[in-house]
PDB file of C-alpha atoms and ligand atoms in Angstrom:
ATOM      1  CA  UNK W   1     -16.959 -51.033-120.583  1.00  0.00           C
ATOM      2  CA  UNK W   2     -13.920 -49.178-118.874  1.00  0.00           C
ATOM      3  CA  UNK W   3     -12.979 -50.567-115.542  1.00  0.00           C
ATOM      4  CA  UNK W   4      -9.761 -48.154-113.907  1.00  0.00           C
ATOM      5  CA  UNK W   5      -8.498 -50.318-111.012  1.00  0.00           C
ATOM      6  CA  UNK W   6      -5.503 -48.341-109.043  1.00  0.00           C
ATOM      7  CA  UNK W   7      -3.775 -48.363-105.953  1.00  0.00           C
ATOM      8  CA  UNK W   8      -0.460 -49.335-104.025  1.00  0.00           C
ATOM      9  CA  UNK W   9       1.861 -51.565-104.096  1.00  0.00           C
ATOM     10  CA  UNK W  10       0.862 -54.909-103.071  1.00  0.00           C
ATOM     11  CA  UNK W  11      -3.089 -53.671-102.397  1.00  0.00           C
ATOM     12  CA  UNK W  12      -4.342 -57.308-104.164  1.00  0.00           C
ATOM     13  CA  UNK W  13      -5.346 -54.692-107.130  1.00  0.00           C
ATOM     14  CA  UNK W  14      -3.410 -56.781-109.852  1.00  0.00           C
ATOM     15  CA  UNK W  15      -4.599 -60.131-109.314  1.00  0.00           C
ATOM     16  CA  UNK W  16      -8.379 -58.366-108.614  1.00  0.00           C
ATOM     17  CA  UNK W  17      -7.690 -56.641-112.229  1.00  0.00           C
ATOM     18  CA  UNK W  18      -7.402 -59.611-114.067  1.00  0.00           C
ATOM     19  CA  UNK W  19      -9.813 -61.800-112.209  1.00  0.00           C
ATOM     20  CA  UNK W  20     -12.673 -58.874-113.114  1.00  0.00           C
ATOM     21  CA  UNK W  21     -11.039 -58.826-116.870  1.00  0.00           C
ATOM     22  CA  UNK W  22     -11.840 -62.595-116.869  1.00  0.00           C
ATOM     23  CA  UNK W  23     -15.439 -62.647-115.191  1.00  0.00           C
ATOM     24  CA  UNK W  24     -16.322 -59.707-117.366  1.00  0.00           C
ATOM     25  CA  UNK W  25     -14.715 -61.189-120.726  1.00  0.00           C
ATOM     26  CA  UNK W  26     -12.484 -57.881-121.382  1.00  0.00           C
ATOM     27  CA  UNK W  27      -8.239 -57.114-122.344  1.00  0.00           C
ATOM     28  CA  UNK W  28      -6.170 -56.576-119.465  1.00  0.00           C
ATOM     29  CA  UNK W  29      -2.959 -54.254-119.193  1.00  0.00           C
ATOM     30  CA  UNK W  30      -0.834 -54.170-116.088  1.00  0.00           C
ATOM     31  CA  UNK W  31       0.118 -50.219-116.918  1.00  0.00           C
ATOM     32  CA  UNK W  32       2.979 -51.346-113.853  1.00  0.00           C
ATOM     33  CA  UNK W  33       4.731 -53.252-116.581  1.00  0.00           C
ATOM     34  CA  UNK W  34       5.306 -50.399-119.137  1.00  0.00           C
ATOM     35  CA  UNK W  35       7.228 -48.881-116.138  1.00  0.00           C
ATOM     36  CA  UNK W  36       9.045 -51.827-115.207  1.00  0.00           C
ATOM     37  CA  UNK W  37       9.785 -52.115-118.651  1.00  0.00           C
ATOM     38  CA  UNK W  38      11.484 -48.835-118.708  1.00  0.00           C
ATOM     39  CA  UNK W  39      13.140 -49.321-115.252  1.00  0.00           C
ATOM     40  CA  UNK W  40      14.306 -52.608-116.548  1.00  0.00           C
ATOM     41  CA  UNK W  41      15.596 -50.969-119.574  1.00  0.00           C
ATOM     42  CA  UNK W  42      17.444 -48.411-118.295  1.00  0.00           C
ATOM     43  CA  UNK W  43      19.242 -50.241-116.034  1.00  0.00           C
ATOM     44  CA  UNK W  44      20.752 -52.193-119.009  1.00  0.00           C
ATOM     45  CA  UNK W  45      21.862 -48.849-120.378  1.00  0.00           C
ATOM     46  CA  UNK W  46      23.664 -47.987-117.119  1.00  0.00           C
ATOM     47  CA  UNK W  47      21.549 -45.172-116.790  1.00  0.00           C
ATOM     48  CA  UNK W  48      20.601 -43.108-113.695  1.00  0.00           C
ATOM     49  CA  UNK W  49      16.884 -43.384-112.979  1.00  0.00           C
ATOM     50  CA  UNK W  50      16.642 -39.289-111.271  1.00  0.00           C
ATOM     51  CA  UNK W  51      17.893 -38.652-114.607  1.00  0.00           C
ATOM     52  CA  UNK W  52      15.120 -37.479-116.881  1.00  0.00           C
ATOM     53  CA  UNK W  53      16.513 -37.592-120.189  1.00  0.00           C
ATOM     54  CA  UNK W  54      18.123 -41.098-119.572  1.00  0.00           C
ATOM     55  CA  UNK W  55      14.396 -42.139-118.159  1.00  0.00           C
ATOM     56  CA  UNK W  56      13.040 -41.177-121.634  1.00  0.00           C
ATOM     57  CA  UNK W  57      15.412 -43.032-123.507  1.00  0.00           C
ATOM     58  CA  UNK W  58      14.520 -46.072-121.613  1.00  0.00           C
ATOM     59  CA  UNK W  59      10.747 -45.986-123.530  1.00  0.00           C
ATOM     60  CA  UNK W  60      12.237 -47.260-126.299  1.00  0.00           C
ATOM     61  CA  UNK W  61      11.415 -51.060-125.300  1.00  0.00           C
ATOM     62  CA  UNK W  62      10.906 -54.367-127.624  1.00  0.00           C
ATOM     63  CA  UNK W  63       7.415 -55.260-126.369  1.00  0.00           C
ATOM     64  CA  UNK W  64       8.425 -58.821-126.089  1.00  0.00           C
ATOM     65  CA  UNK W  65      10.220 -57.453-123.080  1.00  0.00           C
ATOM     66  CA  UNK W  66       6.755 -57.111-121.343  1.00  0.00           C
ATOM     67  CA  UNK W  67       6.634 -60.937-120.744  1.00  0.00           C
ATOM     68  CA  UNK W  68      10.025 -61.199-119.163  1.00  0.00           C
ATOM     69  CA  UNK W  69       9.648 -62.267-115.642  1.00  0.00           C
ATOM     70  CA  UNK W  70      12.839 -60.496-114.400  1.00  0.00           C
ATOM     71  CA  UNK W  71      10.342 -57.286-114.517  1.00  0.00           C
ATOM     72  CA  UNK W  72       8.436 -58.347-111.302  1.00  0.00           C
ATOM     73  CA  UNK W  73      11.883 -58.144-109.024  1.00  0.00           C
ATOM     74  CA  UNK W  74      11.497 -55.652-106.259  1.00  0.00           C
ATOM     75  CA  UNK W  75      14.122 -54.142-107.484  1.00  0.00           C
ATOM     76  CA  UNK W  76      12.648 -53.620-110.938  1.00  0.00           C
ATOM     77  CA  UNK W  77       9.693 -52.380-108.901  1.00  0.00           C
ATOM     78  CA  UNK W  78      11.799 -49.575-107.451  1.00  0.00           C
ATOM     79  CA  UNK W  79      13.087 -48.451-110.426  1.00  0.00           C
ATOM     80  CA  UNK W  80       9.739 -48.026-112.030  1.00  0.00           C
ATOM     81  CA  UNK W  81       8.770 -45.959-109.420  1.00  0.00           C
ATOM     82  CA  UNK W  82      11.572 -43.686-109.475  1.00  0.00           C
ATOM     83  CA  UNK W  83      11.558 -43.455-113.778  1.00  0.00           C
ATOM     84  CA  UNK W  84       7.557 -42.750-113.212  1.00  0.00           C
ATOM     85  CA  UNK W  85       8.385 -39.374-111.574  1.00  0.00           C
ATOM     86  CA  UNK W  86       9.435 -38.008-114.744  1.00  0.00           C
ATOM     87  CA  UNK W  87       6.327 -36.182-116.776  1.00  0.00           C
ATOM     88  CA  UNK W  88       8.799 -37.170-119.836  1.00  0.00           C
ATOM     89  CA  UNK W  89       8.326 -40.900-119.035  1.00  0.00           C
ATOM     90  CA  UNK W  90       4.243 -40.718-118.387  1.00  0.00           C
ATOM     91  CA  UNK W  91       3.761 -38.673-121.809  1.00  0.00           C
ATOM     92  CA  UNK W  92       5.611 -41.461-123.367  1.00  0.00           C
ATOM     93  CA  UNK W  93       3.382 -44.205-122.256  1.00  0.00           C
ATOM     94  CA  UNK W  94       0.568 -42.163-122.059  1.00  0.00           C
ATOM     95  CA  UNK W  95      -0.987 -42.801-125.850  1.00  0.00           C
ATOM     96  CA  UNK W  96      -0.299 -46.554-125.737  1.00  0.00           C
ATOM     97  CA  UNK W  97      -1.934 -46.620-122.685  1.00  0.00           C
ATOM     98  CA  UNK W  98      -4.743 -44.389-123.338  1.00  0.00           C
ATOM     99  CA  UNK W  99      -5.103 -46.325-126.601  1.00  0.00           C
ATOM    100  CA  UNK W 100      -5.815 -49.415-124.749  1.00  0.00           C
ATOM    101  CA  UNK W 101      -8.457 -48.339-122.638  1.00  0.00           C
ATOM    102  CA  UNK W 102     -10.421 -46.851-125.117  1.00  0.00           C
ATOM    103  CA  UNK W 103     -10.495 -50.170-127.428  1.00  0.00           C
ATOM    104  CA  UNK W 104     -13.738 -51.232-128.741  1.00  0.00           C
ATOM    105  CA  UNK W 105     -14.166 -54.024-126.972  1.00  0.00           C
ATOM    106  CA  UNK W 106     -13.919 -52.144-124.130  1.00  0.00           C
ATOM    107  CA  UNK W 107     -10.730 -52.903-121.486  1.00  0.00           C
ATOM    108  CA  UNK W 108      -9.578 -53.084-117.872  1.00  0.00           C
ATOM    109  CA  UNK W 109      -6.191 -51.374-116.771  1.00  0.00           C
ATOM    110  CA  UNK W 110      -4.410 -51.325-113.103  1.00  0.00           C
ATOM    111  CA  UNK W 111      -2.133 -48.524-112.369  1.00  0.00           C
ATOM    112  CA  UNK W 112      -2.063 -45.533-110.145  1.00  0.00           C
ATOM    113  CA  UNK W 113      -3.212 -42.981-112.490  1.00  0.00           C
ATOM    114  CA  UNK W 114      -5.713 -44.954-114.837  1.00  0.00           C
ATOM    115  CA  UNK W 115      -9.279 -43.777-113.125  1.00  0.00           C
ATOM    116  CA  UNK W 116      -7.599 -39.832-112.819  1.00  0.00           C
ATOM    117  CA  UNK W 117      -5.554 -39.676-115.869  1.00  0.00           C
ATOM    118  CA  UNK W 118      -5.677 -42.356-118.265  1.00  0.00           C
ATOM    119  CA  UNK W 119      -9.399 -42.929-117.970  1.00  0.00           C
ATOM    120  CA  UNK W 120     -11.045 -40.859-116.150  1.00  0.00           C
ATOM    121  CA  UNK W 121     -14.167 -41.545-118.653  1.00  0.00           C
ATOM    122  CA  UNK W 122     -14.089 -44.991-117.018  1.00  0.00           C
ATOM    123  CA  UNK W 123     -17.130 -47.117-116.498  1.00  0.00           C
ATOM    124  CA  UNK W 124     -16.133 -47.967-113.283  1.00  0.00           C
ATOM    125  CA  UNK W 125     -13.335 -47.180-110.850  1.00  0.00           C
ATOM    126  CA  UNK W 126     -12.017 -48.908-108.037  1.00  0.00           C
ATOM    127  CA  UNK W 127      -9.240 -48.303-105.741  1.00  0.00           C
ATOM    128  CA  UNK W 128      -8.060 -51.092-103.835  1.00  0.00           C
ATOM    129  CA  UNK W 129      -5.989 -50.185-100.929  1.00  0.00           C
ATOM    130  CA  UNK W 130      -4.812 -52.071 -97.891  1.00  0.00           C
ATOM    131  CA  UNK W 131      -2.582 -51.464 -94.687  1.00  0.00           C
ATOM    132  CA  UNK W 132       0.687 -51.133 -95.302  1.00  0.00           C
ATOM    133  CA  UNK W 133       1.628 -54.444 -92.732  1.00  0.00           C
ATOM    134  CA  UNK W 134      -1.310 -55.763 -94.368  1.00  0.00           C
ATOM    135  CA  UNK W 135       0.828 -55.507 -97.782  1.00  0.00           C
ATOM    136  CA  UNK W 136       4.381 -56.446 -96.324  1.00  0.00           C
ATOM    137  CA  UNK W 137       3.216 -59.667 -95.218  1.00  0.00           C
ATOM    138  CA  UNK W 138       1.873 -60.262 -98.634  1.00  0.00           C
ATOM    139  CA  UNK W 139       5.033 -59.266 -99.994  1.00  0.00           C
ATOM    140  CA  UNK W 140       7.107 -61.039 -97.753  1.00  0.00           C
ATOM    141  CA  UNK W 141       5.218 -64.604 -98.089  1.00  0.00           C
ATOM    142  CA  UNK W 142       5.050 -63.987-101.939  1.00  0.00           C
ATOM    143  CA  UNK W 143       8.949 -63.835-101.816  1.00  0.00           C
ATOM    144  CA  UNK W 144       9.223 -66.577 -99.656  1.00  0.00           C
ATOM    145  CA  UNK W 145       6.868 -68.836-102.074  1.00  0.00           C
ATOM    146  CA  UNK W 146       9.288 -68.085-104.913  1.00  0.00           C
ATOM    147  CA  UNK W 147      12.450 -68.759-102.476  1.00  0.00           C
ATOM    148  CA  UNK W 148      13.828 -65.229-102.731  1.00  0.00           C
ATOM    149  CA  UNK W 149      15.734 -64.074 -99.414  1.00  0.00           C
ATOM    150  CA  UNK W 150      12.912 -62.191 -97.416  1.00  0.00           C
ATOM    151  CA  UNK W 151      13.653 -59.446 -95.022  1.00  0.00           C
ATOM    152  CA  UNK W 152       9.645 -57.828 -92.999  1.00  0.00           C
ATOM    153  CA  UNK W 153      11.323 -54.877 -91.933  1.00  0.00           C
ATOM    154  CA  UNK W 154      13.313 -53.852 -94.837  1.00  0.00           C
ATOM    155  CA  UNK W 155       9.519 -55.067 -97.075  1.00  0.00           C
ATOM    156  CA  UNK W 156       7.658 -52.802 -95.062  1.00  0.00           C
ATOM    157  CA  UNK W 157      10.077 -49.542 -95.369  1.00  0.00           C
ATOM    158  CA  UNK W 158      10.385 -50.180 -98.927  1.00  0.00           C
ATOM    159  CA  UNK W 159       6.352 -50.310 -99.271  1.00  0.00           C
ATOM    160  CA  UNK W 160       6.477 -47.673 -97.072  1.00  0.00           C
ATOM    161  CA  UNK W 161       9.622 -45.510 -99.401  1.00  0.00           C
ATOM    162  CA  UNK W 162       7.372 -46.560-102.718  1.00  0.00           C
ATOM    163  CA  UNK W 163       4.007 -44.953-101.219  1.00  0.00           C
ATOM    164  CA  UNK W 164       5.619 -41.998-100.390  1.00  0.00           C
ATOM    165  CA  UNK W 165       7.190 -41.722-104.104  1.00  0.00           C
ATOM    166  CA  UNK W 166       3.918 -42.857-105.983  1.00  0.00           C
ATOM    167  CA  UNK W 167       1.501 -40.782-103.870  1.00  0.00           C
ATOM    168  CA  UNK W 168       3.857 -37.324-103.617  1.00  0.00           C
ATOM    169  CA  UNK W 169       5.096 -37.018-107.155  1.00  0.00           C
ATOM    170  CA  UNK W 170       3.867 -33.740-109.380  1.00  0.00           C
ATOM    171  CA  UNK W 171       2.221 -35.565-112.066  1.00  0.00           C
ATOM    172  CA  UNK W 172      -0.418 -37.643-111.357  1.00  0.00           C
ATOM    173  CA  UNK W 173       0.268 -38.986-108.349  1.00  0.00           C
ATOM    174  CA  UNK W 174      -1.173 -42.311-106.860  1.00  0.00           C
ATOM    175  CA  UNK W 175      -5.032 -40.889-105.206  1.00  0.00           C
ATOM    176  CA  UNK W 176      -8.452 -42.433-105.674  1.00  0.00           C
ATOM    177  CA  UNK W 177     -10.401 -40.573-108.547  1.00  0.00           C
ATOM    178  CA  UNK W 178     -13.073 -38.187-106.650  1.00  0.00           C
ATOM    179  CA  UNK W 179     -15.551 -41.125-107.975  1.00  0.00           C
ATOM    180  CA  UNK W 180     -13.831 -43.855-107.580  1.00  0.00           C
ATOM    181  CA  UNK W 181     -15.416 -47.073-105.070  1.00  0.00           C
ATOM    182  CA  UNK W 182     -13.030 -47.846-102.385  1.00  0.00           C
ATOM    183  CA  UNK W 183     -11.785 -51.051-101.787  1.00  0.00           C
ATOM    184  CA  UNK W 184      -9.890 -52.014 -98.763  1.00  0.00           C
ATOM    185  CA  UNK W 185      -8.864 -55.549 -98.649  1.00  0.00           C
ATOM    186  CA  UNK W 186      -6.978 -55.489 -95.486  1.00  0.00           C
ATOM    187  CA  UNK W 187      -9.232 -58.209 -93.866  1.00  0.00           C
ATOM    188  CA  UNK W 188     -10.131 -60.008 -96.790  1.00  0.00           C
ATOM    189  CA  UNK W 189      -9.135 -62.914 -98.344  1.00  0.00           C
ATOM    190  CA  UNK W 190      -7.948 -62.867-102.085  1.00  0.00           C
ATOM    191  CA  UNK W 191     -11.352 -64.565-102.908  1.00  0.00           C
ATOM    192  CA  UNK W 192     -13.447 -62.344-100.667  1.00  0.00           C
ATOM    193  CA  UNK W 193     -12.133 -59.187-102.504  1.00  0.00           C
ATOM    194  CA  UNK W 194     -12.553 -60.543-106.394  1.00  0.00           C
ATOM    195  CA  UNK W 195     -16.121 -61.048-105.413  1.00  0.00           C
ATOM    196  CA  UNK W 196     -16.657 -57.568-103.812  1.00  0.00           C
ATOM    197  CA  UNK W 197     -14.881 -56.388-106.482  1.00  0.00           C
ATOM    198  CA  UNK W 198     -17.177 -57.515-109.086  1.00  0.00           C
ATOM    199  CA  UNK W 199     -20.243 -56.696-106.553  1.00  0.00           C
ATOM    200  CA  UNK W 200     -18.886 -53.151-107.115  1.00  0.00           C
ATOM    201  CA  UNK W 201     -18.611 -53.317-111.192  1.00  0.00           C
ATOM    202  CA  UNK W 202     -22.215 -54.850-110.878  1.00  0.00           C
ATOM    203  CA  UNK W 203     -23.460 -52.487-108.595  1.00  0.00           C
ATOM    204  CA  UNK W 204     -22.430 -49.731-110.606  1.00  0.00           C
ATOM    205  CA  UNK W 205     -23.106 -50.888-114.172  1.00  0.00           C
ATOM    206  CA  UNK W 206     -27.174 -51.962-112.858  1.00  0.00           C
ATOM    207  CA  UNK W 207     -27.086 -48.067-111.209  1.00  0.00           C
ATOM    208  CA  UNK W 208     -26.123 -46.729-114.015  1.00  0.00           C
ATOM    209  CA  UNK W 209     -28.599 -48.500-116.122  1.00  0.00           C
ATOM    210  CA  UNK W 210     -31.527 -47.612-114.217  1.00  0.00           C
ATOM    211  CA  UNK W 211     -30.322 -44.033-114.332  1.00  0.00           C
ATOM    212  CA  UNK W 212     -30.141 -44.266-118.372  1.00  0.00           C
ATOM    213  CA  UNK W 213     -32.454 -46.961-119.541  1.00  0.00           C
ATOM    214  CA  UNK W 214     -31.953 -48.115-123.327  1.00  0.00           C
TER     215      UNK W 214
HETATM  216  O1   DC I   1       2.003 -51.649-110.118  1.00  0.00           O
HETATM  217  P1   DC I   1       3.523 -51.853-110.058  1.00  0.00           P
HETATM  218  O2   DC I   1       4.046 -52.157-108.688  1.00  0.00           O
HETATM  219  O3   DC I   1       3.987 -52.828-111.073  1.00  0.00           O
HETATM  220  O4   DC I   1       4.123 -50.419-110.467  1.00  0.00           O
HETATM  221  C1   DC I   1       5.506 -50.143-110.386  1.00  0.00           C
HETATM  222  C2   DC I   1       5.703 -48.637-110.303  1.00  0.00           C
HETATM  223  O5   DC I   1       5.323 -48.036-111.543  1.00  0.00           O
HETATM  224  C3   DC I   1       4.877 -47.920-109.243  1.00  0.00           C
HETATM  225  O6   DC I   1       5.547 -47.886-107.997  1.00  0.00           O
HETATM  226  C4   DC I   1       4.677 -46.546-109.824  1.00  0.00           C
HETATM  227  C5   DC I   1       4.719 -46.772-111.319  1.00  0.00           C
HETATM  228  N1   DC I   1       3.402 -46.747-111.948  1.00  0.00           N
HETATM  229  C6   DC I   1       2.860 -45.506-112.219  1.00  0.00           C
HETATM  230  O7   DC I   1       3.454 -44.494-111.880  1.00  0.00           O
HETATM  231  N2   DC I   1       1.680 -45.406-112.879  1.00  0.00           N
HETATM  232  C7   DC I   1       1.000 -46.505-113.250  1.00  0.00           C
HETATM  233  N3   DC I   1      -0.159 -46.372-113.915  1.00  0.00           N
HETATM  234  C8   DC I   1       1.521 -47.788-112.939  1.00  0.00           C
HETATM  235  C9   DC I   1       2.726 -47.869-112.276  1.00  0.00           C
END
């Protein structure tokens, strides 16, 4: 089974990816990371991230770098959304990502473009959204937790600056798949969306089983 979880920044869609990769027994990949990894790399090389050549060169990562925790900085986060304009930069993650999904054992991938792009053969596709004030006060308390200097206002116009990028870019842009199950966890708590979440994968597995018994 394919499950294609996307949506914005700070929707709850990572930590509801890897809870359903858990319940359901299946590999996870943050897709996010492979862009923060090339964000991250670039700005080692000193490189311009509006620059599309110097974005390509960036791919070229150790994937040990995938574990370092200096990718989940905002400003990492920035970065990967400017380098993810680039077509140059998608086609070079695509196959690695693509490879992933399509795994034997079946997989479950967050991202922006997984249910429209990477797999849109998907079993199942959510897309978890949320307001944006909604997101910038998860932001904001998640950077307070780990004691980094929090600013609301400046969170929410950077949430606000990232949608903008993510959903307006050329190449597949951040936008639910035309069947994907939305999700908006706005009101919920963390808890209360995992278990909708996996309502949803149920719901749709059992439908799709009654459509196409064994
Ligand atoms: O999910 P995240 O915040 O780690 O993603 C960082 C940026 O990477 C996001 O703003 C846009 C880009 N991204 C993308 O374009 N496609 C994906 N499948 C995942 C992330």
């Amino acid at each position: 089974m394919i499950i294609a979880v996307d949506g914005p920044t700070a929707s709850g869609k990572g930590t509801i990816s890897k809870q359903l990769a858990k319940h359901f027994a299946l590999p996870f990949l943050d897709t996010g990371l492979l862009y923060r990894a090339v964000g991250w790399t670039l700005r080692q090389q000193g490189g311009d991230a509006d620059d599309a050549a110097a974005a390509l060169a960036a791919c070229v990562f150790d994937g040990a770098l995938l574990d370092n925790p200096a990718l989940r900085s905002e400003v990492v986060g920035g970065l990967a959304s400017r380098v993810s304009v680039h077509p140059e930069v998608r086609r070079a993650l695509d196959k690695r990502q693509k490879d992933f999904a399509h795994q034997p054992a079946g997989a479950v991938l967050d991202g922006r473009d997984i249910g429209t792009v990477i797999a849109p053969d998907a079993d199942v596709k959510l897309f978890v959204t949320a307001s944006s004030e909604a997101r910038a006060v998860r932001r904001f308390e998640e950077m307070k937790r780990r004691g980094e200097p929090a600013n609301f206002d400046d969170i929410l116009a950077d949430i606000l600056k990232r949608d903008e990028r993510d959903q307006n870019r050329a190449t597949a842009p951040l936008k639910p798949a035309a069947d994907a199950d939305l999700l908006d966890t706005t009101d919920l708590t963390i808890d209360a969306a995992i278990q909708q979440a996996i309502a949803l994968v149920n719901a749709k597995t059992s439908s799709r089983r009654d459509k196409d018994p064994a």
